[in-house]
Short mmCIF file of C-alpha atoms in Angstrom, two decimals:
data_model
loop_
_atom_site.label_atom_id
_atom_site.label_comp_id
_atom_site.label_asym_id
_atom_site.label_seq_id
_atom_site.Cartn_x
_atom_site.Cartn_y
_atom_site.Cartn_z
CA MET T 21 -69.21 28.64 -80.75
CA GLU T 22 -66.86 30.75 -78.64
CA GLU T 23 -66.87 28.02 -75.99
CA LEU T 24 -65.74 25.42 -78.52
CA GLN T 25 -62.88 27.60 -79.74
CA ASP T 26 -61.63 28.26 -76.21
CA LYS T 27 -61.09 24.60 -75.27
CA TYR T 28 -57.54 23.41 -75.80
CA VAL T 29 -55.75 20.10 -75.44
CA ARG T 30 -53.71 19.68 -72.26
CA PHE T 31 -49.95 20.03 -72.69
CA ASP T 32 -49.18 16.47 -71.54
CA TRP T 33 -51.38 15.04 -74.28
CA ALA T 34 -50.05 17.50 -76.84
CA ILE T 35 -46.48 16.45 -76.12
CA LYS T 36 -47.36 12.78 -76.42
CA ARG T 37 -49.39 13.02 -79.61
CA LEU T 38 -49.04 16.37 -81.39
CA LEU T 39 -45.82 18.21 -80.61
CA ARG T 40 -43.58 15.46 -81.95
CA GLN T 41 -44.60 16.56 -85.43
CA LYS T 42 -42.25 19.02 -87.08
CA ALA T 43 -45.17 21.21 -88.14
CA ASN T 44 -45.90 21.84 -84.45
CA PHE T 45 -42.33 22.52 -83.28
CA ASP T 46 -43.18 26.22 -82.95
CA VAL T 47 -45.43 25.49 -79.95
CA LEU T 48 -42.71 23.47 -78.25
CA GLU T 49 -40.04 26.03 -79.13
CA GLY T 50 -42.14 28.77 -77.56
CA PHE T 51 -42.53 26.76 -74.37
CA LEU T 52 -38.78 26.12 -74.15
CA THR T 53 -37.88 29.72 -75.01
CA VAL T 54 -40.05 31.01 -72.15
CA PHE T 55 -38.89 28.53 -69.51
CA LEU T 56 -35.20 28.44 -70.45
CA GLY T 57 -34.96 32.20 -70.95
CA GLU T 58 -33.33 32.09 -74.38
CA LYS T 59 -34.39 31.48 -77.96
CA VAL T 60 -34.65 27.76 -78.65
CA THR T 61 -34.84 26.20 -82.11
CA ILE T 62 -35.57 22.47 -82.30
CA LEU T 63 -33.86 20.48 -85.01
CA GLU T 64 -35.41 17.11 -84.28
CA ILE T 65 -37.33 14.98 -81.82
CA MET T 66 -35.07 12.11 -80.84
CA GLU T 67 -36.03 8.55 -80.00
CA SER T 68 -34.35 6.46 -77.34
CA GLU T 69 -35.15 3.70 -74.89
CA SER T 70 -36.56 6.28 -72.48
CA ASN T 71 -39.09 8.04 -74.69
CA GLN T 72 -40.39 5.57 -77.26
CA LEU T 73 -44.15 5.23 -77.33
CA SER T 74 -45.44 1.74 -76.66
CA ALA T 75 -48.54 -0.03 -75.42
CA GLU T 76 -46.84 -0.52 -72.06
CA ASP T 77 -46.30 3.21 -71.45
CA LYS T 78 -47.93 4.55 -68.28
CA PHE T 79 -50.37 7.37 -68.98
CA ASN T 80 -48.81 9.53 -66.27
CA ARG T 81 -45.32 9.44 -67.77
CA VAL T 82 -44.69 11.51 -70.87
CA ASP T 83 -41.17 12.02 -72.14
CA ILE T 84 -39.91 13.93 -75.13
CA LYS T 85 -36.29 14.39 -76.11
CA ALA T 86 -35.26 17.06 -78.57
CA ARG T 87 -32.01 18.33 -80.09
CA ASN T 88 -31.72 22.09 -80.47
CA SER T 89 -29.73 24.24 -82.88
CA LYS T 90 -26.80 24.33 -80.42
CA ASP T 91 -26.59 20.53 -80.56
CA GLU T 92 -27.80 20.32 -76.96
CA ILE T 93 -30.30 17.76 -75.67
CA ILE T 94 -33.54 18.83 -74.01
CA ILE T 95 -35.63 16.35 -72.03
CA ILE T 96 -39.20 17.26 -71.14
CA GLU T 97 -41.15 15.10 -68.73
CA ILE T 98 -44.65 15.64 -67.44
CA GLN T 99 -45.72 13.91 -64.25
CA ASN T 100 -49.39 13.93 -63.29
CA THR T 101 -49.13 11.93 -60.08
CA ARG T 102 -46.59 11.51 -57.32
CA GLU T 103 -43.72 9.07 -57.75
CA LEU T 104 -41.23 8.08 -55.10
CA TYR T 105 -37.61 9.08 -55.68
CA TYR T 106 -38.57 11.52 -58.44
CA LEU T 107 -35.37 13.56 -58.18
CA GLU T 108 -33.31 10.40 -58.42
CA ARG T 109 -35.27 9.41 -61.50
CA ILE T 110 -34.65 12.65 -63.37
CA LEU T 111 -30.96 12.38 -62.48
CA TYR T 112 -30.92 8.87 -63.93
CA GLY T 113 -32.71 10.11 -67.06
CA VAL T 114 -30.11 12.82 -67.59
CA ALA T 115 -27.23 10.42 -67.04
CA LYS T 116 -28.76 8.00 -69.52
CA ALA T 117 -29.21 10.74 -72.11
CA ILE T 118 -25.55 11.74 -71.74
CA THR T 119 -24.29 8.19 -72.25
CA GLU T 120 -26.65 7.58 -75.17
CA HIS T 121 -25.04 10.42 -77.11
CA ILE T 122 -21.37 9.66 -76.71
CA SER T 123 -19.90 6.70 -78.51
CA LEU T 124 -17.31 4.33 -77.09
CA GLY T 125 -13.84 5.71 -77.78
CA GLU T 126 -14.95 9.32 -78.26
CA THR T 127 -13.35 12.01 -76.12
CA TYR T 128 -15.25 13.47 -73.20
CA TYR T 129 -15.35 16.73 -75.13
CA LYS T 130 -18.21 15.15 -77.10
CA VAL T 131 -20.46 15.07 -74.01
CA LYS T 132 -23.57 17.09 -74.76
CA LYS T 133 -25.17 19.71 -72.52
CA ILE T 134 -28.51 18.41 -71.20
CA TYR T 135 -31.57 20.38 -70.09
CA SER T 136 -34.09 18.47 -67.97
CA ILE T 137 -37.52 20.11 -67.68
CA SER T 138 -40.14 18.56 -65.39
CA VAL T 139 -43.74 19.73 -65.45
CA LEU T 140 -45.15 18.52 -62.13
CA TYR T 141 -48.81 18.29 -61.20
CA PHE T 142 -48.13 17.16 -57.64
CA ASP T 143 -46.49 18.52 -54.51
CA ILE T 144 -42.82 17.57 -54.67
CA GLY T 145 -41.90 19.31 -51.42
CA LYS T 146 -41.95 22.58 -49.54
CA GLY T 147 -41.30 25.82 -51.39
CA ASN T 148 -42.99 29.14 -52.08
CA ASP T 149 -42.32 29.38 -55.81
CA TYR T 150 -43.84 27.57 -58.78
CA LEU T 151 -40.60 27.50 -60.78
CA TYR T 152 -37.19 26.23 -59.66
CA TYR T 153 -33.86 25.99 -61.46
CA GLY T 154 -30.92 23.85 -60.41
CA GLN T 155 -27.41 23.25 -61.71
CA ASN T 156 -23.89 22.29 -60.68
CA HIS T 157 -21.77 25.25 -59.59
CA PHE T 158 -18.29 25.24 -58.11
CA VAL T 159 -18.15 28.16 -55.71
CA GLY T 160 -15.11 29.22 -53.70
CA VAL T 161 -15.64 28.46 -50.02
CA HIS T 162 -13.75 31.58 -48.91
CA THR T 163 -13.95 33.86 -51.95
CA GLY T 164 -17.42 33.07 -53.28
CA ASP T 165 -16.20 33.18 -56.89
CA HIS T 166 -17.30 30.69 -59.55
CA LEU T 167 -14.59 28.39 -60.89
CA GLN T 168 -13.71 28.63 -64.58
CA VAL T 169 -12.16 25.50 -66.00
CA ASN T 170 -9.42 25.87 -68.60
CA VAL T 171 -9.74 23.49 -71.55
CA LYS T 172 -7.90 23.05 -74.82
CA GLU T 173 -10.10 23.70 -77.81
CA ARG T 174 -8.76 23.83 -81.36
CA ASP T 175 -5.16 24.29 -80.19
CA ALA T 176 -6.13 27.17 -77.92
CA ILE T 177 -6.59 27.33 -74.16
CA VAL T 178 -10.04 28.73 -73.35
CA SER T 179 -11.97 29.19 -70.14
CA ARG T 180 -15.23 27.35 -69.78
CA MET T 181 -17.76 27.64 -67.00
CA PRO T 182 -19.19 24.44 -65.52
CA ALA T 183 -22.61 25.78 -66.54
CA GLU T 184 -21.62 25.21 -70.17
CA ILE T 185 -21.17 21.49 -69.50
CA PHE T 186 -23.23 20.32 -66.55
CA PRO T 187 -26.96 19.60 -66.91
CA GLU T 188 -29.60 22.12 -65.96
CA TYR T 189 -32.79 21.10 -64.17
CA VAL T 190 -36.08 22.99 -64.30
CA LEU T 191 -38.94 22.01 -61.98
CA ILE T 192 -42.31 23.53 -62.86
CA ARG T 193 -44.80 23.16 -59.99
CA VAL T 194 -48.05 23.70 -61.85
CA ASN T 195 -50.44 23.43 -58.90
CA GLU T 196 -48.57 26.16 -57.00
CA PHE T 197 -49.35 28.80 -59.64
CA ASP T 198 -52.12 31.15 -58.50
CA LYS T 199 -51.29 34.48 -60.16
CA VAL T 200 -53.05 36.56 -62.78
CA ALA T 201 -51.33 35.75 -66.06
CA VAL T 202 -49.51 38.86 -67.26
CA THR T 203 -46.03 37.83 -68.40
CA PRO T 204 -45.36 35.16 -71.06
CA LEU T 205 -44.15 32.82 -68.29
CA GLU T 206 -47.36 33.34 -66.31
CA GLU T 207 -49.47 32.82 -69.44
CA TRP T 208 -47.76 29.48 -70.02
CA MET T 209 -48.29 28.54 -66.38
CA LYS T 210 -51.99 29.37 -66.76
CA TYR T 211 -52.25 27.14 -69.81
CA LEU T 212 -50.38 24.29 -68.08
CA LYS T 213 -52.70 24.51 -65.08
CA ASP T 214 -56.16 24.86 -66.61
CA GLY T 215 -55.74 24.77 -70.39
CA THR T 216 -56.80 28.37 -71.06
CA ILE T 217 -55.06 30.72 -73.50
CA ARG T 218 -55.78 34.44 -73.81
CA PRO T 219 -57.17 35.40 -77.25
CA ASP T 220 -54.67 38.28 -77.46
CA THR T 221 -51.66 36.33 -76.24
CA THR T 222 -48.24 37.21 -77.61
CA ALA T 223 -46.37 34.64 -75.50
CA PRO T 224 -44.00 32.56 -77.65
CA GLY T 225 -45.72 29.33 -78.67
CA LEU T 226 -49.16 30.09 -77.22
CA SER T 227 -50.60 31.89 -80.24
CA GLU T 228 -49.52 28.85 -82.29
CA ALA T 229 -51.07 26.57 -79.67
CA ARG T 230 -54.41 28.39 -80.06
CA GLU T 231 -54.48 27.24 -83.68
CA LYS T 232 -52.95 23.79 -83.38
CA LEU T 233 -54.15 22.43 -80.04
CA LYS T 234 -57.89 22.99 -80.34
CA TYR T 235 -59.86 20.17 -78.78
CA PHE T 236 -62.67 20.27 -81.31
CA SER T 237 -60.24 20.23 -84.24
CA MET T 238 -59.19 16.68 -83.37
CA PRO T 239 -60.84 13.75 -85.15
CA PRO T 240 -63.58 12.07 -83.06
CA LYS T 241 -61.41 9.01 -82.40
CA GLU T 242 -58.57 11.19 -81.14
CA ARG T 243 -60.95 13.20 -78.93
CA MET T 244 -62.25 9.97 -77.42
CA ALA T 245 -58.71 8.80 -76.62
CA TYR T 246 -57.96 12.21 -75.10
CA ASP T 247 -61.10 12.11 -72.93
CA GLU T 248 -60.15 8.64 -71.71
CA HIS T 249 -56.71 9.97 -70.84
CA LEU T 250 -58.22 12.78 -68.74
CA SER T 251 -60.52 10.30 -66.99
CA ALA T 252 -57.58 8.03 -66.19
CA VAL T 253 -55.63 10.95 -64.72
CA MET T 254 -58.60 12.04 -62.61
CA ILE T 255 -59.26 8.50 -61.36
CA GLN T 256 -55.64 7.97 -60.36
CA ASN T 257 -55.53 11.32 -58.57
CA ASP T 258 -58.78 10.49 -56.77
CA VAL T 259 -57.32 7.16 -55.65
CA LEU T 260 -54.17 8.84 -54.35
CA ASP T 261 -56.16 11.60 -52.61
CA SER T 262 -58.42 9.00 -50.99
CA ALA T 263 -55.43 7.01 -49.80
CA LYS T 264 -53.87 10.19 -48.41
CA LEU T 265 -57.12 11.08 -46.60
CA GLU T 266 -57.44 7.58 -45.17
CA GLY T 267 -53.85 7.80 -43.98
CA LYS T 268 -54.58 11.10 -42.23
CA ILE T 269 -57.72 9.65 -40.59
CA GLU T 270 -55.84 6.57 -39.42
CA GLY T 271 -53.02 8.78 -38.17
CA ARG T 272 -55.42 10.94 -36.18
CA ALA T 273 -57.10 7.83 -34.73
CA GLU T 274 -53.74 6.36 -33.74
CA GLY T 275 -52.74 9.71 -32.26
CA ARG T 276 -55.89 9.89 -30.19
CA ALA T 277 -55.37 6.31 -28.99
CA GLU T 278 -51.77 7.05 -28.06
CA GLY T 279 -52.87 10.22 -26.30
CA ARG T 280 -55.47 8.36 -24.27
CA ALA T 281 -52.91 5.70 -23.34
CA GLU T 282 -50.41 8.36 -22.27
CA GLY T 283 -53.12 10.06 -20.24
CA ARG T 284 -53.96 6.82 -18.45
CA ASP T 285 -50.28 6.20 -17.70
CA GLU T 286 -49.87 9.69 -16.27
CA GLU T 287 -52.97 9.16 -14.13
CA ARG T 288 -51.55 5.91 -12.72
CA PHE T 289 -48.25 7.58 -11.90
CA SER T 290 -50.07 10.44 -10.19
CA ILE T 291 -52.12 8.04 -8.05
CA ALA T 292 -49.02 6.00 -7.18
CA ARG T 293 -47.14 9.16 -6.22
CA ASN T 294 -49.92 10.24 -3.87
CA MET T 295 -50.20 6.77 -2.31
CA LYS T 296 -46.43 6.68 -1.76
CA GLN T 297 -46.53 10.08 -0.03
CA LEU T 298 -49.23 8.70 2.30
CA GLY T 299 -46.89 5.87 3.28
CA ILE T 300 -48.89 3.07 1.69
CA PRO T 301 -46.76 -0.10 1.17
CA VAL T 302 -45.23 -0.59 -2.26
CA ASP T 303 -46.90 -3.99 -2.82
CA VAL T 304 -50.32 -2.39 -2.28
CA ILE T 305 -49.49 0.42 -4.74
CA VAL T 306 -48.38 -2.19 -7.28
CA LYS T 307 -51.69 -4.01 -7.02
CA SER T 308 -53.70 -0.77 -7.13
CA THR T 309 -51.98 0.89 -10.11
CA GLY T 310 -50.42 -1.93 -12.10
CA LEU T 311 -47.02 -0.21 -12.00
CA THR T 312 -43.88 -2.15 -11.20
CA SER T 313 -42.05 -1.72 -7.92
CA GLY T 314 -39.12 -0.28 -9.85
CA GLU T 315 -41.34 2.42 -11.42
CA ILE T 316 -42.78 3.25 -8.03
CA GLU T 317 -39.32 3.56 -6.45
CA THR T 318 -38.38 6.27 -8.95
CA LEU T 319 -41.37 8.44 -8.01
#
């Protein structure tokens, strides 16, 4: 019975099927509070062209867009397999979210702050950490200070940092996490990686997840759909891993062939060099080694 209680739904499935419901916002709010480093309260899950569920949706792309109590937009995307130009894609998604929430004729002051959070189950590049933050900063080339932009707000001139306006990007590299879960952040990373949650967890959102994301609490039909989802993810990853392995094998084979060819060329040059030193005519060396007279002259 303990084994049944300890099995939880993966976060990508939960976001797609369960965490859109207002009754489960506390799980999502806990996740965002931990990874953004401040208390987050969700007002609503928003629909747009980029995150509507449809029969054509790819299983490895899960988007959710929420509006928080500060009237900011938060985009969460989970990617199970590698996609080319991923950084360009999240930039496009942020730009689209910005334009979706400002009407024609409104002032630029209405532009909303966007948070883009990517949970990645693939290697996006080289790096030693499992969590990366990125944002636009204007830093003095000579002074190193951060520029504050003066704006007019309610008939008063106030200073505003670019960080208050420009989007923030969070990249969570799940597969790179290999620590013992001690902090709330590490506990969330543990859950994202292998679906386990400590019974005594106090991490925001995870105690709620223990109650609301139990695998065996789902109806049989929902469990079947979830199992099919996991199988699809595993199959696609196996296909990609196999293709990567085949590429490495082919690369090694090509490298060996190139190495052998280079070795043969070096051997021919060595023979030609020795024959030339012995005073053997160039036309004889050409016939013996297959080198051109021009190549032999340079020896």
